[in-house]
Short mmCIF file of C-alpha atoms and ligand atoms in Angstrom, two decimals:
data_model
loop_
_atom_site.label_atom_id
_atom_site.label_comp_id
_atom_site.label_asym_id
_atom_site.label_seq_id
_atom_site.Cartn_x
_atom_site.Cartn_y
_atom_site.Cartn_z
CA MET A 7 91.33 98.00 129.58
CA GLY A 8 88.73 100.04 127.68
CA LYS A 9 85.20 99.23 128.70
CA VAL A 10 85.11 96.36 131.19
CA THR A 11 81.80 95.05 129.90
CA GLY A 12 82.38 96.12 126.28
CA PHE A 13 82.72 92.60 124.90
CA LEU A 14 79.37 91.66 126.45
CA GLU A 15 77.46 94.71 125.25
CA ILE A 16 78.84 95.58 121.83
CA ASP A 17 78.58 93.45 118.68
CA ARG A 18 81.58 93.02 116.41
CA GLN A 19 81.45 95.38 113.46
CA VAL A 20 84.01 95.84 110.67
CA ALA A 21 84.20 98.38 107.87
CA LYS A 22 81.62 97.54 105.20
CA TYR A 23 82.29 97.26 101.48
CA GLN A 24 80.56 99.03 98.61
CA PRO A 25 78.22 96.51 96.91
CA ALA A 26 80.05 94.29 94.39
CA SER A 27 78.03 95.71 91.48
CA ASP A 28 79.36 99.21 92.30
CA ARG A 29 82.93 98.43 93.24
CA ILE A 30 83.75 96.42 90.10
CA ARG A 31 83.18 99.62 88.10
CA HIS A 32 86.40 101.15 89.41
CA PHE A 33 89.85 100.22 90.70
CA ARG A 34 89.79 102.34 93.85
CA GLU A 35 89.51 101.05 97.43
CA PHE A 36 85.93 100.22 98.32
CA THR A 37 85.74 99.95 102.11
CA ILE A 38 83.39 102.45 103.73
CA PRO A 39 85.28 104.03 106.67
CA MET A 40 83.63 103.81 110.09
CA THR A 41 83.14 106.91 112.22
CA ASP A 42 85.52 107.58 115.12
CA GLY A 43 82.72 106.69 117.53
CA GLU A 44 82.09 103.34 115.83
CA VAL A 45 85.81 102.51 115.90
CA GLN A 46 86.01 103.45 119.58
CA LYS A 47 83.12 101.10 120.33
CA GLN A 48 84.97 98.28 118.59
CA ALA A 49 88.15 99.04 120.55
CA ALA A 50 86.02 98.94 123.72
CA ARG A 51 85.34 95.24 123.07
CA CYS A 52 88.98 94.33 123.86
CA MET A 53 89.25 92.37 127.13
CA ASP A 54 92.94 93.22 127.75
CA CYS A 55 93.57 89.50 128.20
CA GLY A 56 96.16 88.34 130.76
CA ILE A 57 97.83 86.51 127.87
CA PRO A 58 97.01 88.61 124.78
CA TYR A 59 97.22 85.96 122.05
CA CYS A 60 96.56 88.68 119.44
CA HIS A 61 99.95 90.17 120.26
CA GLY A 62 102.03 87.06 119.56
CA PRO A 63 103.67 84.69 118.91
CA THR A 64 100.78 83.07 117.00
CA GLY A 65 99.13 86.45 116.40
CA CYS A 66 100.83 89.59 115.17
CA PRO A 67 104.28 89.02 113.56
CA VAL A 68 105.42 92.59 114.43
CA HIS A 69 104.02 92.18 117.96
CA ASN A 70 101.75 95.21 117.77
CA GLN A 71 100.69 96.11 121.33
CA ILE A 72 97.05 95.59 120.43
CA PRO A 73 95.34 95.74 123.85
CA ASP A 74 97.24 98.95 124.65
CA TRP A 75 96.13 100.82 121.55
CA ASN A 76 92.60 99.46 121.79
CA ASP A 77 92.45 101.09 125.22
CA LEU A 78 93.94 104.36 123.92
CA VAL A 79 91.41 104.54 121.08
CA TYR A 80 88.53 103.80 123.46
CA ASN A 81 89.77 106.70 125.60
CA ASN A 82 89.98 108.99 122.56
CA ASN A 83 93.78 109.27 122.80
CA TRP A 84 94.54 108.82 119.09
CA ASP A 85 97.96 110.54 119.20
CA GLU A 86 99.28 108.14 121.79
CA ALA A 87 97.67 105.23 119.91
CA ILE A 88 99.65 106.01 116.71
CA ARG A 89 102.84 106.56 118.71
CA ASN A 90 102.38 103.14 120.24
CA LEU A 91 101.48 101.53 116.88
CA HIS A 92 104.48 103.10 115.13
CA SER A 93 106.76 101.72 117.85
CA THR A 94 106.24 98.22 116.41
CA ASN A 95 105.09 98.81 112.83
CA ASN A 96 106.49 101.39 110.39
CA PHE A 97 103.53 101.18 108.02
CA PRO A 98 100.23 100.42 109.81
CA GLU A 99 98.24 101.99 106.96
CA PHE A 100 99.54 99.14 104.73
CA THR A 101 98.84 96.30 107.15
CA GLY A 102 95.54 97.89 108.25
CA ARG A 103 94.42 97.46 104.63
CA ILE A 104 95.97 94.25 103.35
CA CYS A 105 97.04 92.07 106.25
CA PRO A 106 95.09 88.80 106.57
CA ALA A 107 95.10 89.61 110.30
CA PRO A 108 96.46 86.56 112.12
CA CYS A 109 95.87 88.71 115.24
CA GLU A 110 92.09 88.42 114.81
CA GLU A 111 92.42 84.67 114.29
CA ALA A 112 94.34 84.47 117.59
CA CYS A 113 92.07 86.86 119.55
CA THR A 114 90.41 85.21 122.55
CA LEU A 115 87.01 86.46 121.37
CA ASN A 116 87.52 84.45 118.16
CA LEU A 117 86.71 81.39 120.25
CA GLU A 118 83.16 82.70 119.85
CA ASP A 119 83.75 83.81 116.20
CA VAL A 120 83.55 87.48 117.17
CA PRO A 121 87.19 88.65 117.45
CA VAL A 122 87.95 92.29 118.21
CA ALA A 123 87.99 94.21 114.89
CA ILE A 124 91.75 94.74 115.28
CA LYS A 125 92.51 95.40 111.63
CA THR A 126 89.75 98.01 111.35
CA VAL A 127 91.04 99.79 114.48
CA GLU A 128 94.62 99.67 113.16
CA GLN A 129 93.67 101.24 109.85
CA ALA A 130 91.59 103.91 111.59
CA ILE A 131 94.53 104.87 113.87
CA ALA A 132 96.92 105.08 110.91
CA ASP A 133 94.54 107.07 108.70
CA LYS A 134 93.67 109.49 111.49
CA ALA A 135 97.36 110.09 112.18
CA TYR A 136 97.78 111.35 108.63
CA GLU A 137 94.55 113.38 108.74
CA THR A 138 95.69 115.18 111.87
CA GLY A 139 99.18 115.86 110.49
CA TYR A 140 100.82 113.65 113.09
CA VAL A 141 102.99 111.79 110.58
CA VAL A 142 106.03 113.94 109.79
CA PRO A 143 109.66 113.10 109.05
CA GLN A 144 111.66 112.09 112.13
CA PRO A 145 115.28 112.61 111.05
CA ALA A 146 118.05 111.27 113.27
CA ALA A 147 119.51 113.81 115.70
CA VAL A 148 123.06 112.60 115.05
CA GLN A 149 124.61 111.16 111.89
CA THR A 150 126.95 108.16 112.28
CA GLY A 151 128.89 108.70 109.06
CA LYS A 152 128.15 105.10 108.00
CA LYS A 153 126.61 104.31 104.60
CA VAL A 154 124.13 101.50 103.95
CA ALA A 155 122.76 100.31 100.59
CA VAL A 156 119.35 98.61 100.58
CA ILE A 157 118.54 96.61 97.43
CA GLY A 158 114.78 96.45 96.85
CA SER A 159 112.06 98.84 98.03
CA GLY A 160 109.27 96.42 98.96
CA PRO A 161 107.91 96.53 102.52
CA ALA A 162 111.07 94.80 103.85
CA GLY A 163 113.45 97.26 102.18
CA MET A 164 111.30 100.28 103.10
CA ALA A 165 110.99 99.28 106.77
CA ALA A 166 114.72 98.58 107.03
CA ALA A 167 115.65 101.83 105.28
CA GLN A 168 113.42 103.88 107.60
CA GLN A 169 114.85 102.27 110.72
CA LEU A 170 118.46 102.63 109.53
CA GLY A 171 117.91 106.26 108.52
CA ARG A 172 116.48 107.04 111.95
CA ALA A 173 119.52 105.38 113.52
CA GLY A 174 121.64 108.05 111.81
CA HIS A 175 123.07 106.11 108.86
CA GLU A 176 123.15 107.43 105.30
CA VAL A 177 120.74 105.08 103.50
CA HIS A 178 120.52 104.60 99.73
CA VAL A 179 117.72 102.38 98.38
CA TYR A 180 118.29 100.82 94.95
CA GLU A 181 115.12 99.73 93.14
CA ARG A 182 114.85 98.02 89.74
CA GLU A 183 111.37 99.37 88.97
CA SER A 184 110.58 102.99 88.20
CA ARG A 185 108.83 103.60 91.54
CA PRO A 186 109.35 102.27 95.09
CA GLY A 187 107.04 99.80 96.86
CA GLY A 188 107.79 96.33 95.48
CA LEU A 189 104.74 94.08 95.40
CA LEU A 190 102.78 96.70 97.34
CA ARG A 191 102.85 98.79 94.18
CA TYR A 192 103.17 96.34 91.31
CA GLY A 193 101.53 93.15 92.64
CA ILE A 194 98.71 94.15 94.97
CA PRO A 195 95.92 95.90 93.04
CA ASP A 196 94.75 99.44 93.80
CA PHE A 197 91.34 98.20 94.93
CA LYS A 198 93.11 96.55 97.91
CA MET A 199 95.51 99.44 98.53
CA GLU A 200 95.80 102.69 96.60
CA LYS A 201 99.37 103.63 95.78
CA HIS A 202 99.36 107.19 97.14
CA PHE A 203 99.77 105.57 100.57
CA ILE A 204 103.22 104.36 99.45
CA ASP A 205 104.10 107.74 97.94
CA ARG A 206 103.46 109.66 101.15
CA ARG A 207 105.62 107.23 103.17
CA VAL A 208 108.39 107.62 100.60
CA THR A 209 108.09 111.40 101.01
CA GLN A 210 108.35 111.01 104.78
CA MET A 211 111.44 108.80 104.40
CA GLN A 212 113.05 111.27 101.99
CA GLY A 213 112.46 113.93 104.64
CA GLU A 214 114.39 111.69 107.02
CA GLY A 215 117.35 111.56 104.61
CA VAL A 216 116.73 108.25 102.80
CA THR A 217 117.61 108.44 99.08
CA PHE A 218 115.80 106.27 96.49
CA PHE A 219 117.54 105.34 93.24
CA CYS A 220 114.80 103.86 91.06
CA GLY A 221 115.33 102.15 87.71
CA VAL A 222 118.58 100.55 88.89
CA ASN A 223 118.67 96.77 88.57
CA VAL A 224 121.57 95.82 90.83
CA GLY A 225 123.59 93.07 89.19
CA VAL A 226 122.60 94.36 85.72
CA ASP A 227 122.81 98.18 85.70
CA LYS A 228 125.23 98.37 88.61
CA PRO A 229 127.41 95.49 89.86
CA VAL A 230 126.49 94.41 93.37
CA LYS A 231 130.20 94.06 94.14
CA GLU A 232 130.55 97.79 93.58
CA LEU A 233 127.91 98.38 96.28
CA ILE A 234 129.65 95.99 98.66
CA GLU A 235 132.87 97.96 98.18
CA GLU A 236 131.31 101.44 98.36
CA TYR A 237 129.04 100.93 101.39
CA ASP A 238 129.66 99.88 104.98
CA ALA A 239 126.80 97.37 104.72
CA VAL A 240 124.44 96.09 102.01
CA LEU A 241 120.97 94.74 102.77
CA TYR A 242 119.35 92.61 100.05
CA CYS A 243 115.51 92.76 100.11
CA GLY A 244 114.86 91.59 96.54
CA GLY A 245 111.71 89.50 97.14
CA SER A 246 110.79 86.07 95.81
CA GLU A 247 109.89 86.75 92.22
CA THR A 248 110.41 83.55 90.22
CA PRO A 249 106.99 82.11 89.29
CA ARG A 250 106.66 78.46 90.35
CA PRO A 251 106.78 76.39 87.15
CA ALA A 252 103.34 74.93 86.40
CA GLY A 253 104.43 72.44 83.74
CA ILE A 254 100.96 72.53 82.13
CA PRO A 255 100.99 71.65 78.41
CA GLY A 256 99.75 74.47 76.19
CA ALA A 257 101.07 77.25 78.45
CA ASP A 258 102.71 78.83 75.40
CA LEU A 259 99.33 79.52 73.74
CA GLU A 260 98.30 83.12 73.21
CA GLY A 261 95.99 84.01 76.09
CA VAL A 262 97.89 82.07 78.80
CA HIS A 263 99.91 84.26 81.16
CA ASN A 264 101.70 84.19 84.46
CA ALA A 265 99.57 86.09 86.96
CA MET A 266 102.23 88.71 87.60
CA ASP A 267 102.43 89.71 83.92
CA TYR A 268 98.76 90.59 84.19
CA LEU A 269 98.78 92.26 87.62
CA VAL A 270 101.94 94.30 87.06
CA GLN A 271 100.56 95.53 83.74
CA GLN A 272 97.27 96.69 85.29
CA ASN A 273 99.08 98.39 88.18
CA ARG A 274 101.32 100.22 85.72
CA ARG A 275 98.29 101.21 83.66
CA ILE A 276 96.61 102.77 86.70
CA GLY A 277 99.89 104.42 87.73
CA ARG A 278 100.09 105.92 84.22
CA GLU A 279 103.38 104.15 83.61
CA ASN A 280 104.54 102.94 80.23
CA ILE A 281 103.48 99.35 79.58
CA ASP A 282 104.82 99.09 76.05
CA SER A 283 108.46 99.16 76.98
CA VAL A 284 108.19 96.09 79.18
CA ALA A 285 108.76 92.67 77.69
CA TRP A 286 105.21 91.31 77.96
CA PRO A 287 104.39 88.07 76.21
CA SER A 288 101.67 90.04 74.40
CA ALA A 289 100.61 93.51 75.50
CA PRO A 290 98.03 94.55 76.50
CA ILE A 291 96.35 91.77 78.51
CA LEU A 292 92.71 92.76 79.05
CA ALA A 293 89.82 90.60 80.24
CA GLY A 294 86.90 92.70 78.95
CA GLY A 295 84.21 90.48 77.33
CA LYS A 296 86.28 87.34 77.97
CA HIS A 297 85.92 84.01 79.75
CA VAL A 298 88.76 83.90 82.26
CA VAL A 299 90.24 80.94 84.14
CA VAL A 300 92.57 81.51 87.10
CA VAL A 301 94.72 78.57 88.18
CA GLY A 302 95.62 78.77 91.89
CA GLY A 303 93.98 79.48 95.22
CA GLY A 304 96.03 82.18 96.98
CA ASP A 305 96.18 85.99 97.19
CA THR A 306 97.67 86.38 93.72
CA ALA A 307 94.89 84.29 92.17
CA SER A 308 92.27 86.31 94.02
CA ASP A 309 93.81 89.56 92.78
CA CYS A 310 93.56 88.27 89.18
CA VAL A 311 89.87 87.52 89.78
CA GLY A 312 89.13 91.05 91.06
CA THR A 313 91.15 92.65 88.26
CA ALA A 314 89.37 90.59 85.59
CA PHE A 315 85.93 91.59 86.94
CA ARG A 316 86.94 95.26 86.90
CA GLN A 317 88.07 94.94 83.29
CA GLY A 318 84.64 93.53 82.37
CA ALA A 319 85.20 89.76 82.19
CA VAL A 320 82.07 87.78 81.28
CA LYS A 321 82.90 84.89 83.56
CA VAL A 322 85.77 84.12 85.93
CA THR A 323 86.48 80.58 87.15
CA GLN A 324 89.08 79.88 89.80
CA LEU A 325 90.62 76.41 89.97
CA ASP A 326 92.08 75.16 93.26
CA ILE A 327 93.71 71.74 93.53
CA ARG A 328 93.13 71.65 97.30
CA PRO A 329 90.00 70.14 98.84
CA GLU A 330 87.18 72.52 99.73
CA PRO A 331 87.91 73.53 103.34
CA PRO A 332 85.28 73.27 106.09
CA VAL A 333 83.07 76.34 106.57
CA LYS A 334 83.86 76.39 110.28
CA GLU A 335 87.03 75.21 111.98
CA ASP A 336 87.17 73.21 115.20
CA LYS A 337 88.27 76.03 117.51
CA LEU A 338 89.42 73.76 120.28
CA THR A 339 91.98 72.07 118.03
CA VAL A 340 93.26 75.06 116.03
CA TRP A 341 92.83 78.26 118.06
CA PRO A 342 94.93 80.49 118.39
CA TYR A 343 96.65 79.32 115.20
CA TRP A 344 95.69 80.26 111.65
CA ALA A 345 92.85 77.92 110.71
CA THR A 346 92.20 76.18 107.42
CA LYS A 347 88.61 77.11 106.71
CA MET A 348 86.51 78.41 103.85
CA ARG A 349 87.53 82.01 103.26
CA VAL A 350 85.96 84.19 100.61
CA SER A 351 88.03 87.15 99.49
CA SER A 352 86.27 90.35 98.42
CA SER A 353 87.28 89.54 94.81
CA GLN A 354 85.85 86.03 94.94
CA ALA A 355 82.65 87.50 96.40
CA GLU A 356 82.31 89.59 93.24
CA GLY A 357 81.05 86.51 91.44
CA ALA A 358 83.86 84.03 90.78
CA ASP A 359 83.02 80.36 90.22
CA ARG A 360 85.32 78.42 92.50
CA GLU A 361 86.21 74.80 91.76
CA PHE A 362 88.03 72.74 94.40
CA GLN A 363 89.99 69.50 94.06
CA VAL A 364 90.48 70.20 90.38
CA ALA A 365 93.72 69.73 88.42
CA THR A 366 94.50 71.75 85.32
CA LEU A 367 95.64 69.18 82.74
CA GLU A 368 96.11 71.22 79.58
CA PHE A 369 95.49 74.55 77.89
CA ILE A 370 93.82 73.85 74.54
CA GLY A 371 93.70 76.24 71.61
CA GLU A 372 92.96 76.84 67.98
CA GLU A 373 95.41 78.54 65.65
CA GLY A 374 97.74 79.22 68.57
CA ARG A 375 95.05 80.91 70.74
CA LEU A 376 93.59 79.56 73.96
CA THR A 377 89.98 78.32 73.69
CA HIS A 378 89.54 75.86 76.58
CA VAL A 379 91.16 74.51 79.71
CA ARG A 380 91.07 70.71 80.17
CA CYS A 381 90.62 69.73 83.82
CA CYS A 382 89.80 66.75 86.00
CA GLU A 383 88.84 66.08 89.57
CA VAL A 384 91.53 64.78 91.95
CA ASP A 385 91.46 62.73 95.13
CA GLU A 386 92.84 63.88 98.46
CA ARG A 387 96.38 62.94 97.37
CA ARG A 388 95.89 65.08 94.25
CA LYS A 389 95.75 62.03 91.97
CA PRO A 390 93.39 62.38 88.95
CA ILE A 391 90.07 60.55 89.29
CA GLU A 392 89.33 58.55 86.17
CA GLY A 393 86.31 59.58 84.10
CA THR A 394 86.05 63.07 85.65
CA GLU A 395 87.62 65.09 82.84
CA PHE A 396 85.85 68.29 81.80
CA PHE A 397 86.52 71.40 79.73
CA ILE A 398 86.09 75.08 80.61
CA LYS A 399 85.70 77.67 77.88
CA ALA A 400 88.53 80.20 78.22
CA ASP A 401 89.87 83.16 76.28
CA LEU A 402 92.36 84.07 79.00
CA ALA A 403 94.06 81.96 81.67
CA PHE A 404 96.29 83.15 84.49
CA ILE A 405 98.71 80.87 86.31
CA ALA A 406 98.92 81.93 89.96
CA ILE A 407 100.47 79.01 91.80
CA GLY A 408 103.10 80.88 93.79
CA PHE A 409 106.74 81.85 93.64
CA SER A 410 109.83 79.73 94.11
CA GLY A 411 112.60 82.20 95.04
CA PRO A 412 114.69 85.16 93.90
CA LEU A 413 115.26 85.72 90.18
CA GLU A 414 118.30 83.77 89.04
CA ASP A 415 119.77 86.32 86.67
CA GLY A 416 121.30 89.70 87.60
CA LEU A 417 122.42 89.96 91.20
CA VAL A 418 122.14 86.24 92.01
CA LYS A 419 124.10 85.35 88.87
CA GLU A 420 126.80 87.90 89.65
CA LEU A 421 127.26 86.44 93.13
CA SER A 422 126.89 82.79 92.11
CA GLY A 423 129.18 80.53 94.13
CA GLU A 424 129.52 83.23 96.83
CA LEU A 425 125.94 84.00 97.94
CA LYS A 426 124.60 80.87 99.61
CA ILE A 427 121.06 80.02 98.51
CA SER A 428 119.28 76.93 99.87
CA SER A 429 116.44 74.90 98.37
CA ASP A 430 113.75 72.95 100.19
CA ARG A 431 112.11 69.69 99.09
CA ARG A 432 109.56 71.54 96.95
CA GLY A 433 112.33 73.35 95.08
CA ASN A 434 111.74 76.70 96.84
CA ARG A 435 114.96 78.70 97.06
CA ALA A 436 115.88 81.37 99.61
CA VAL A 437 119.01 83.31 100.55
CA ASP A 438 120.71 81.76 103.58
CA ALA A 439 120.66 84.19 106.52
CA ASN A 440 119.44 83.35 110.00
CA GLU A 441 116.77 85.23 111.90
CA GLN A 442 119.23 86.34 114.58
CA ASP A 443 121.71 88.39 112.58
CA TYR A 444 120.33 88.31 108.99
CA ARG A 445 123.91 87.92 107.65
CA THR A 446 124.46 86.16 104.35
CA SER A 447 127.51 84.14 103.31
CA ILE A 448 129.06 87.38 101.98
CA ASP A 449 130.86 89.77 104.33
CA LYS A 450 128.93 93.02 104.99
CA MET A 451 125.86 91.66 103.14
CA PHE A 452 122.53 90.99 104.87
CA ALA A 453 119.17 89.70 103.56
CA ALA A 454 115.55 90.10 104.72
CA GLY A 455 111.95 89.66 103.57
CA ASP A 456 110.66 87.23 100.95
CA VAL A 457 114.17 86.78 99.52
CA ARG A 458 115.18 85.20 102.86
CA ARG A 459 112.00 83.54 104.12
CA GLY A 460 110.28 82.67 100.81
CA GLN A 461 107.00 84.17 99.65
CA SER A 462 105.11 85.45 102.64
CA LEU A 463 103.12 88.46 103.85
CA VAL A 464 103.63 92.22 104.03
CA VAL A 465 103.60 92.11 107.83
CA TRP A 466 106.41 89.52 107.87
CA ALA A 467 108.41 91.65 105.41
CA ILE A 468 108.04 94.65 107.75
CA ARG A 469 109.14 92.54 110.72
CA GLU A 470 112.18 91.22 108.85
CA GLY A 471 113.12 94.70 107.61
CA ARG A 472 112.99 96.04 111.17
CA GLN A 473 114.97 93.15 112.64
CA ALA A 474 117.56 93.23 109.85
CA ALA A 475 117.98 96.99 110.39
CA ARG A 476 118.83 96.34 114.01
CA ALA A 477 121.29 93.60 112.98
CA VAL A 478 122.97 95.97 110.48
CA ASP A 479 123.11 98.75 113.10
CA GLU A 480 124.71 96.38 115.63
CA PHE A 481 127.22 95.27 112.99
CA LEU A 482 128.14 98.89 112.19
CA MET A 483 128.10 100.38 115.69
CA GLY A 484 128.76 97.40 118.01
CA ALA A 485 125.38 97.97 119.73
CA SER A 486 121.91 99.14 118.73
CA VAL A 487 118.94 100.81 120.35
CA LEU A 488 116.65 99.90 117.44
CA PRO A 489 113.83 97.56 118.55
CA ARG A 490 113.75 94.01 117.19
C1 FAD B 12 99.74 89.53 93.74
C2 FAD B 12 100.16 89.48 95.17
C3 FAD B 12 99.25 89.85 96.14
C4 FAD B 12 99.62 89.83 97.48
N1 FAD B 12 98.71 90.22 98.41
C5 FAD B 12 99.08 90.27 99.70
C6 FAD B 12 98.16 90.72 100.69
O1 FAD B 12 97.01 91.04 100.40
N2 FAD B 12 98.58 90.78 101.98
C7 FAD B 12 99.86 90.44 102.34
O2 FAD B 12 100.20 90.56 103.52
N3 FAD B 12 100.75 89.99 101.43
C8 FAD B 12 100.39 89.89 100.11
N4 FAD B 12 101.29 89.45 99.18
C9 FAD B 12 102.66 89.10 99.62
C10 FAD B 12 103.50 90.36 99.85
O3 FAD B 12 103.27 91.30 98.84
C11 FAD B 12 104.98 90.01 99.95
O4 FAD B 12 105.16 89.02 100.93
C12 FAD B 12 105.83 91.25 100.32
O5 FAD B 12 105.63 92.31 99.40
C13 FAD B 12 107.31 90.88 100.39
O6 FAD B 12 108.05 92.05 100.63
P1 FAD B 12 109.60 92.16 100.22
O7 FAD B 12 109.99 93.54 100.54
O8 FAD B 12 110.36 91.03 100.83
O9 FAD B 12 109.65 91.91 98.65
P2 FAD B 12 108.91 92.62 97.41
O10 FAD B 12 107.67 93.31 97.82
O11 FAD B 12 108.82 91.55 96.37
O12 FAD B 12 109.95 93.73 96.95
C14 FAD B 12 111.18 93.37 96.38
C15 FAD B 12 111.69 94.56 95.60
O13 FAD B 12 113.05 94.34 95.23
C16 FAD B 12 113.25 94.81 93.91
N5 FAD B 12 114.44 94.12 93.39
C17 FAD B 12 114.64 92.78 93.26
N6 FAD B 12 115.88 92.53 92.80
C18 FAD B 12 116.47 93.73 92.62
C19 FAD B 12 117.74 94.12 92.15
N7 FAD B 12 118.66 93.22 91.78
N8 FAD B 12 118.03 95.45 92.08
C20 FAD B 12 117.11 96.40 92.46
N9 FAD B 12 115.87 96.07 92.91
C21 FAD B 12 115.56 94.75 93.00
C22 FAD B 12 111.97 94.45 93.19
O14 FAD B 12 111.79 95.23 92.03
C23 FAD B 12 110.95 94.78 94.28
O15 FAD B 12 110.54 96.14 94.21
C24 FAD B 12 100.93 89.41 97.83
C25 FAD B 12 101.85 89.01 96.85
C26 FAD B 12 101.45 89.04 95.53
C27 FAD B 12 102.43 88.59 94.48
S1 SF4 B 13 93.18 88.63 122.37
FE1 SF4 B 13 91.48 89.97 121.65
S2 SF4 B 13 90.40 90.53 123.53
FE2 SF4 B 13 92.40 89.71 124.17
S3 SF4 B 13 93.78 91.49 124.35
FE3 SF4 B 13 93.98 90.74 122.23
S4 SF4 B 13 92.46 91.93 121.03
FE4 SF4 B 13 91.92 92.18 123.21
#
């Protein structure tokens, strides 16, 4: 344990943000890094609990050994801290930036609303490791002669590929887009995580012998059956990309878009990639000088809000059909679980108008172009309340109500009837593979990440990639020393 009385003496402090008026002028990250000394003081607050709830199972999905590295940071042993952190998490610089931090929710000090600043400490360890040149390729000492194809280079595919490469297998990653990273690159905006962090991990992985084939849509450009024949194992990490159908009349009006059309376009613009060649409903989609309405209450919706402000939107309104959550949760009933409470993302804090318990009834337009959104209030069962209809002026509307499963064309179409995909009551589809061996209904084929568990979080994708890598290694070699 760091400082025995640390939690009594030191106040919680997290990295501060640039003021909203400054940060909406650019797309870069806007957190102001803390000094080493400040981070060490935060690590000193950890109580090294007898049962560290931060560490799991309700806390960290990759089971980061949080009390251990808090102690190492407090004692100025940053090299050992990153070694420990890398033993459970391939990409702590990603999670340190964009994880919602269920660990902090589960921290014992959260009973008093002052959890240890775990996410801030994690990011500081990861960033320092790069600064000090600690992060270098770690190629396997011995090659196994086995070949593995990974389809998809999101966090699940990247984590799996790194683990499998280090286990000595020849790993080839096939990615449909022109650059690796999945939603880390094309969904999540730069202001939450700049993309050079992905590039330097890719460079490290290439140094470990992993090969990336970008611009290859498996099932379209290359038959998946060819991969299954050519490789000793195939791991499918294709994500959950089908937008949930909103069924709102008027969605075909000019100015109404699925959130991902908007976010992917902006990410490509910043990455200096071609946006003309992609089949956008109408390119470019820009919010400058416009009234914007975002339908949905999750991460994707929030990212549309922040992007619209940075493009110069006049007004951004976010519509959420759920009731407004309480400002403070009842700790004794929910802790250490993730609590439903009022959360304000950095994007929402930039000035969004948030409406709760509101249904989007129709997009209304003139001469084929969106002008208004017709809404009404709903009761707790989401039934419209009579006489509550209202209109919001809108030039642009983004539908961000989630994703329902893997894309149905391409790979899934090629394997239809063979690759078992299940649906739940809400119509969400996911590839059938259990969390023990990650094997699909097809011999030699495994699945992990959002494609298997449904839309989730980066940290869960990393966990699944790591566990699936171990399952593949066991399948190929009969045993594995890779951690689960
Ligand atoms: C806008 C947005 C914001 C988010 N923000 C956060 C956040 O702040 N924090 C957080 O923890 N999570 C966030 N998430 C969720 C998180 O990004 C995902 O849970 C995570 O990326 C899933 O990882 P994955 O590797 O399973 O899939 P993905 O990241 O979706 O990667 C799948 C990859 O597979 C490729 N692919 C698919 N099919 C094929 C094929 N046939 N051939 C070749 N390549 C293929 C795709 O091009 C893609 O690159 C967000 C999601 C969205 C949409
Ligand atoms: S729950 Fe909080 S105080 Fe306890 S070990 Fe984890 S980080 Fe430290």
